[in-house]
Amino acid sequence: MHPSEEEMGLDKGMQGLILDISHLYLVKCFYQLKGLGIHPRQIPILAILHGKDGCSQKEIAQQLGVKPPTVTVSIQRLEKTGLVCRKQDEKDQRVTRIYLTEKGREAIREGMAVMKRTEEEVFHNFSETEMCLLRRFLEQMLENIEAMPGPSEDGCKLMPEIYEKEGQHV
């Protein structure tokens, strides 16, 4: 058995805590969403379609900041599970549009309910004042990170190279 950081006299820094919280939160959320038949890498596609149903594969790829072939496998998988369907564009037969099915809309509703319950559990026993302070701190952290040197990121275009690694697809 390995000694804990505390036993070794090491104090976990703020970055370590933030990374641990972020990682564990994502693991727990993805575990719960798995029961809905949704793979974590498919969530951004479903979110895009939830916001604007009937996007083309090219439009989805643009919003994700990746190349169109990168989303092909995920769309095929979502189609096999019955969460999305493809239809030819009525005005331009060369374009195929991706639509949520009723099953896909229900999965999103259930997924949003899971995320709401998860958020309630994460912030259980926090007072309204603590929540306001935490929000302010997190917003300030985000501003500070955005001001740091490096590429600017926006929305779903966060680290597209993660999605485009060889053999991996959104």
mmCIF file of C-alpha atoms in Angstrom:
data_model
loop_
_atom_site.group_PDB
_atom_site.id
_atom_site.type_symbol
_atom_site.label_atom_id
_atom_site.label_comp_id
_atom_site.label_asym_id
_atom_site.label_seq_id
_atom_site.Cartn_x
_atom_site.Cartn_y
_atom_site.Cartn_z
ATOM 1 C CA MET A 1 0.000 0.000 0.000
ATOM 2 C CA HIS A 2 1.342 3.413 -0.969
ATOM 3 C CA PRO A 3 1.478 6.212 1.595
ATOM 4 C CA SER A 4 -0.925 9.087 0.993
ATOM 5 C CA GLU A 5 0.320 12.556 0.117
ATOM 6 C CA GLU A 6 -0.750 13.667 3.583
ATOM 7 C CA GLU A 7 1.280 10.867 5.212
ATOM 8 C CA MET A 8 4.303 11.890 3.141
ATOM 9 C CA GLY A 9 3.941 15.501 4.296
ATOM 10 C CA LEU A 10 2.894 16.759 0.871
ATOM 11 C CA ASP A 11 0.127 19.323 0.604
ATOM 12 C CA LYS A 12 -1.919 19.036 -2.561
ATOM 13 C CA GLY A 13 -1.720 22.338 -4.404
ATOM 14 C CA MET A 14 -4.682 24.221 -5.788
ATOM 15 C CA GLN A 15 -4.014 22.981 -9.317
ATOM 16 C CA GLY A 16 -4.013 19.403 -8.081
ATOM 17 C CA LEU A 17 -7.355 19.904 -6.346
ATOM 18 C CA ILE A 18 -8.864 21.516 -9.443
ATOM 19 C CA LEU A 19 -7.604 18.678 -11.644
ATOM 20 C CA ASP A 20 -8.863 16.034 -9.202
ATOM 21 C CA ILE A 21 -12.296 17.673 -8.983
ATOM 22 C CA SER A 22 -12.541 18.066 -12.751
ATOM 23 C CA HIS A 23 -11.441 14.488 -13.449
ATOM 24 C CA LEU A 24 -13.659 12.870 -10.815
ATOM 25 C CA TYR A 25 -16.667 14.994 -11.830
ATOM 26 C CA LEU A 26 -16.287 13.960 -15.478
ATOM 27 C CA VAL A 27 -15.822 10.287 -14.556
ATOM 28 C CA LYS A 28 -18.978 10.309 -12.409
ATOM 29 C CA CYS A 29 -21.033 12.193 -15.022
ATOM 30 C CA PHE A 30 -19.887 9.977 -17.872
ATOM 31 C CA TYR A 31 -20.641 6.874 -15.808
ATOM 32 C CA GLN A 32 -24.202 8.073 -15.314
ATOM 33 C CA LEU A 33 -24.599 9.084 -18.968
ATOM 34 C CA LYS A 34 -23.300 5.689 -20.097
ATOM 35 C CA GLY A 35 -26.563 4.221 -18.840
ATOM 36 C CA LEU A 36 -28.308 6.330 -21.492
ATOM 37 C CA GLY A 37 -26.189 4.802 -24.265
ATOM 38 C CA ILE A 38 -24.220 8.005 -24.824
ATOM 39 C CA HIS A 39 -20.442 7.956 -25.209
ATOM 40 C CA PRO A 40 -18.727 11.041 -23.732
ATOM 41 C CA ARG A 41 -17.268 12.035 -27.104
ATOM 42 C CA GLN A 42 -20.766 12.054 -28.611
ATOM 43 C CA ILE A 43 -22.091 14.622 -26.136
ATOM 44 C CA PRO A 44 -20.828 17.660 -28.092
ATOM 45 C CA ILE A 45 -22.579 16.429 -31.262
ATOM 46 C CA LEU A 46 -25.847 15.867 -29.412
ATOM 47 C CA ALA A 47 -25.511 19.301 -27.789
ATOM 48 C CA ILE A 48 -25.059 20.944 -31.199
ATOM 49 C CA LEU A 49 -28.113 19.163 -32.604
ATOM 50 C CA HIS A 50 -30.107 20.036 -29.488
ATOM 51 C CA GLY A 51 -29.316 23.699 -30.154
ATOM 52 C CA LYS A 52 -29.909 23.506 -33.913
ATOM 53 C CA ASP A 53 -31.373 20.305 -35.286
ATOM 54 C CA GLY A 54 -30.673 19.493 -38.923
ATOM 55 C CA CYS A 55 -27.021 20.496 -39.132
ATOM 56 C CA SER A 56 -24.834 19.075 -41.844
ATOM 57 C CA GLN A 57 -21.798 17.017 -40.888
ATOM 58 C CA LYS A 58 -19.634 19.920 -42.109
ATOM 59 C CA GLU A 59 -21.468 22.377 -39.820
ATOM 60 C CA ILE A 60 -21.045 20.040 -36.839
ATOM 61 C CA ALA A 61 -17.341 19.690 -37.585
ATOM 62 C CA GLN A 62 -16.959 23.475 -37.834
ATOM 63 C CA GLN A 63 -18.647 24.009 -34.482
ATOM 64 C CA LEU A 64 -16.386 21.390 -32.900
ATOM 65 C CA GLY A 65 -13.317 22.828 -34.619
ATOM 66 C CA VAL A 66 -12.432 19.497 -36.266
ATOM 67 C CA LYS A 67 -12.369 18.066 -39.788
ATOM 68 C CA PRO A 68 -15.660 16.581 -41.140
ATOM 69 C CA PRO A 69 -14.346 12.992 -41.365
ATOM 70 C CA THR A 70 -13.558 13.178 -37.655
ATOM 71 C CA VAL A 71 -17.256 13.254 -36.746
ATOM 72 C CA THR A 72 -18.282 10.544 -39.241
ATOM 73 C CA VAL A 73 -17.756 7.589 -36.912
ATOM 74 C CA SER A 74 -19.657 9.218 -34.054
ATOM 75 C CA ILE A 75 -22.580 10.098 -36.291
ATOM 76 C CA GLN A 76 -22.666 6.510 -37.573
ATOM 77 C CA ARG A 77 -22.672 5.190 -34.000
ATOM 78 C CA LEU A 78 -25.365 7.645 -32.939
ATOM 79 C CA GLU A 79 -27.406 6.533 -35.937
ATOM 80 C CA LYS A 80 -26.968 2.834 -35.045
ATOM 81 C CA THR A 81 -28.192 3.496 -31.499
ATOM 82 C CA GLY A 82 -31.198 5.356 -32.898
ATOM 83 C CA LEU A 83 -30.320 8.738 -31.384
ATOM 84 C CA VAL A 84 -29.938 10.534 -34.736
ATOM 85 C CA CYS A 85 -31.031 10.046 -38.323
ATOM 86 C CA ARG A 86 -29.789 11.389 -41.650
ATOM 87 C CA LYS A 87 -31.973 13.035 -44.264
ATOM 88 C CA GLN A 88 -31.140 14.604 -47.616
ATOM 89 C CA ASP A 89 -31.476 18.389 -47.691
ATOM 90 C CA GLU A 90 -34.664 19.295 -49.564
ATOM 91 C CA LYS A 91 -33.002 22.195 -51.413
ATOM 92 C CA ASP A 92 -29.576 20.658 -52.058
ATOM 93 C CA GLN A 93 -29.571 16.858 -52.492
ATOM 94 C CA ARG A 94 -25.757 16.815 -52.139
ATOM 95 C CA VAL A 95 -26.093 17.788 -48.464
ATOM 96 C CA THR A 96 -27.123 15.319 -45.778
ATOM 97 C CA ARG A 97 -28.603 16.767 -42.613
ATOM 98 C CA ILE A 98 -28.381 15.145 -39.186
ATOM 99 C CA TYR A 99 -31.488 15.202 -36.983
ATOM 100 C CA LEU A 100 -32.206 14.047 -33.455
ATOM 101 C CA THR A 101 -34.734 11.250 -33.282
ATOM 102 C CA GLU A 102 -37.368 11.154 -30.547
ATOM 103 C CA LYS A 103 -35.083 8.677 -28.764
ATOM 104 C CA GLY A 104 -32.238 11.208 -29.106
ATOM 105 C CA ARG A 105 -34.362 14.032 -27.696
ATOM 106 C CA GLU A 106 -35.390 11.796 -24.787
ATOM 107 C CA ALA A 107 -31.736 10.884 -24.143
ATOM 108 C CA ILE A 108 -30.884 14.591 -24.011
ATOM 109 C CA ARG A 109 -33.761 15.270 -21.598
ATOM 110 C CA GLU A 110 -32.618 12.400 -19.385
ATOM 111 C CA GLY A 111 -28.996 13.504 -19.691
ATOM 112 C CA MET A 112 -29.876 17.038 -18.630
ATOM 113 C CA ALA A 113 -31.789 15.650 -15.646
ATOM 114 C CA VAL A 114 -28.731 13.554 -14.709
ATOM 115 C CA MET A 115 -26.496 16.621 -14.954
ATOM 116 C CA LYS A 116 -28.929 18.672 -12.822
ATOM 117 C CA ARG A 117 -29.004 15.962 -10.131
ATOM 118 C CA THR A 118 -25.218 15.703 -10.274
ATOM 119 C CA GLU A 119 -24.843 19.448 -9.809
ATOM 120 C CA GLU A 120 -27.234 19.348 -6.848
ATOM 121 C CA GLU A 121 -25.184 16.555 -5.272
ATOM 122 C CA VAL A 122 -21.870 18.346 -5.874
ATOM 123 C CA PHE A 123 -23.105 21.512 -4.170
ATOM 124 C CA HIS A 124 -25.066 19.819 -1.384
ATOM 125 C CA ASN A 125 -24.633 21.699 1.925
ATOM 126 C CA PHE A 126 -23.278 24.847 0.242
ATOM 127 C CA SER A 127 -24.998 28.011 1.429
ATOM 128 C CA GLU A 128 -26.275 30.608 -1.040
ATOM 129 C CA THR A 129 -23.409 32.884 0.034
ATOM 130 C CA GLU A 130 -20.844 30.144 -0.566
ATOM 131 C CA MET A 131 -22.329 29.476 -3.994
ATOM 132 C CA CYS A 132 -22.101 33.168 -4.904
ATOM 133 C CA LEU A 133 -18.495 33.336 -3.708
ATOM 134 C CA LEU A 134 -17.555 30.142 -5.527
ATOM 135 C CA ARG A 135 -19.115 31.413 -8.760
ATOM 136 C CA ARG A 136 -17.184 34.668 -8.422
ATOM 137 C CA PHE A 137 -13.925 32.824 -7.760
ATOM 138 C CA LEU A 138 -14.445 30.477 -10.712
ATOM 139 C CA GLU A 139 -15.297 33.370 -13.041
ATOM 140 C CA GLN A 140 -12.148 35.195 -11.914
ATOM 141 C CA MET A 141 -10.078 32.053 -12.487
ATOM 142 C CA LEU A 142 -11.534 31.736 -15.991
ATOM 143 C CA GLU A 143 -10.714 35.381 -16.751
ATOM 144 C CA ASN A 144 -7.158 34.885 -15.480
ATOM 145 C CA ILE A 145 -6.684 31.758 -17.596
ATOM 146 C CA GLU A 146 -8.101 33.484 -20.682
ATOM 147 C CA ALA A 147 -5.569 36.312 -20.176
ATOM 148 C CA MET A 148 -2.650 33.857 -20.115
ATOM 149 C CA PRO A 149 -0.486 33.507 -23.235
ATOM 150 C CA GLY A 150 -1.440 30.703 -25.572
ATOM 151 C CA PRO A 151 -4.047 29.952 -28.181
ATOM 152 C CA SER A 152 -7.468 31.426 -27.613
ATOM 153 C CA GLU A 153 -10.237 28.897 -27.159
ATOM 154 C CA ASP A 154 -13.956 29.286 -27.633
ATOM 155 C CA GLY A 155 -16.957 27.081 -26.984
ATOM 156 C CA CYS A 156 -16.720 23.552 -28.356
ATOM 157 C CA LYS A 157 -13.416 24.238 -30.103
ATOM 158 C CA LEU A 158 -11.454 23.382 -26.985
ATOM 159 C CA MET A 159 -8.384 21.351 -27.903
ATOM 160 C CA PRO A 160 -9.589 19.872 -31.207
ATOM 161 C CA GLU A 161 -6.303 17.959 -31.458
ATOM 162 C CA ILE A 162 -7.660 15.643 -28.764
ATOM 163 C CA TYR A 163 -10.425 14.598 -31.145
ATOM 164 C CA GLU A 164 -8.210 14.316 -34.202
ATOM 165 C CA LYS A 165 -5.537 11.972 -32.870
ATOM 166 C CA GLU A 166 -5.013 9.064 -35.184
ATOM 167 C CA GLY A 167 -7.570 6.353 -34.640
ATOM 168 C CA GLN A 168 -9.760 8.449 -32.352
ATOM 169 C CA HIS A 169 -12.996 10.085 -33.340
ATOM 170 C CA VAL A 170 -15.421 12.373 -31.608
#
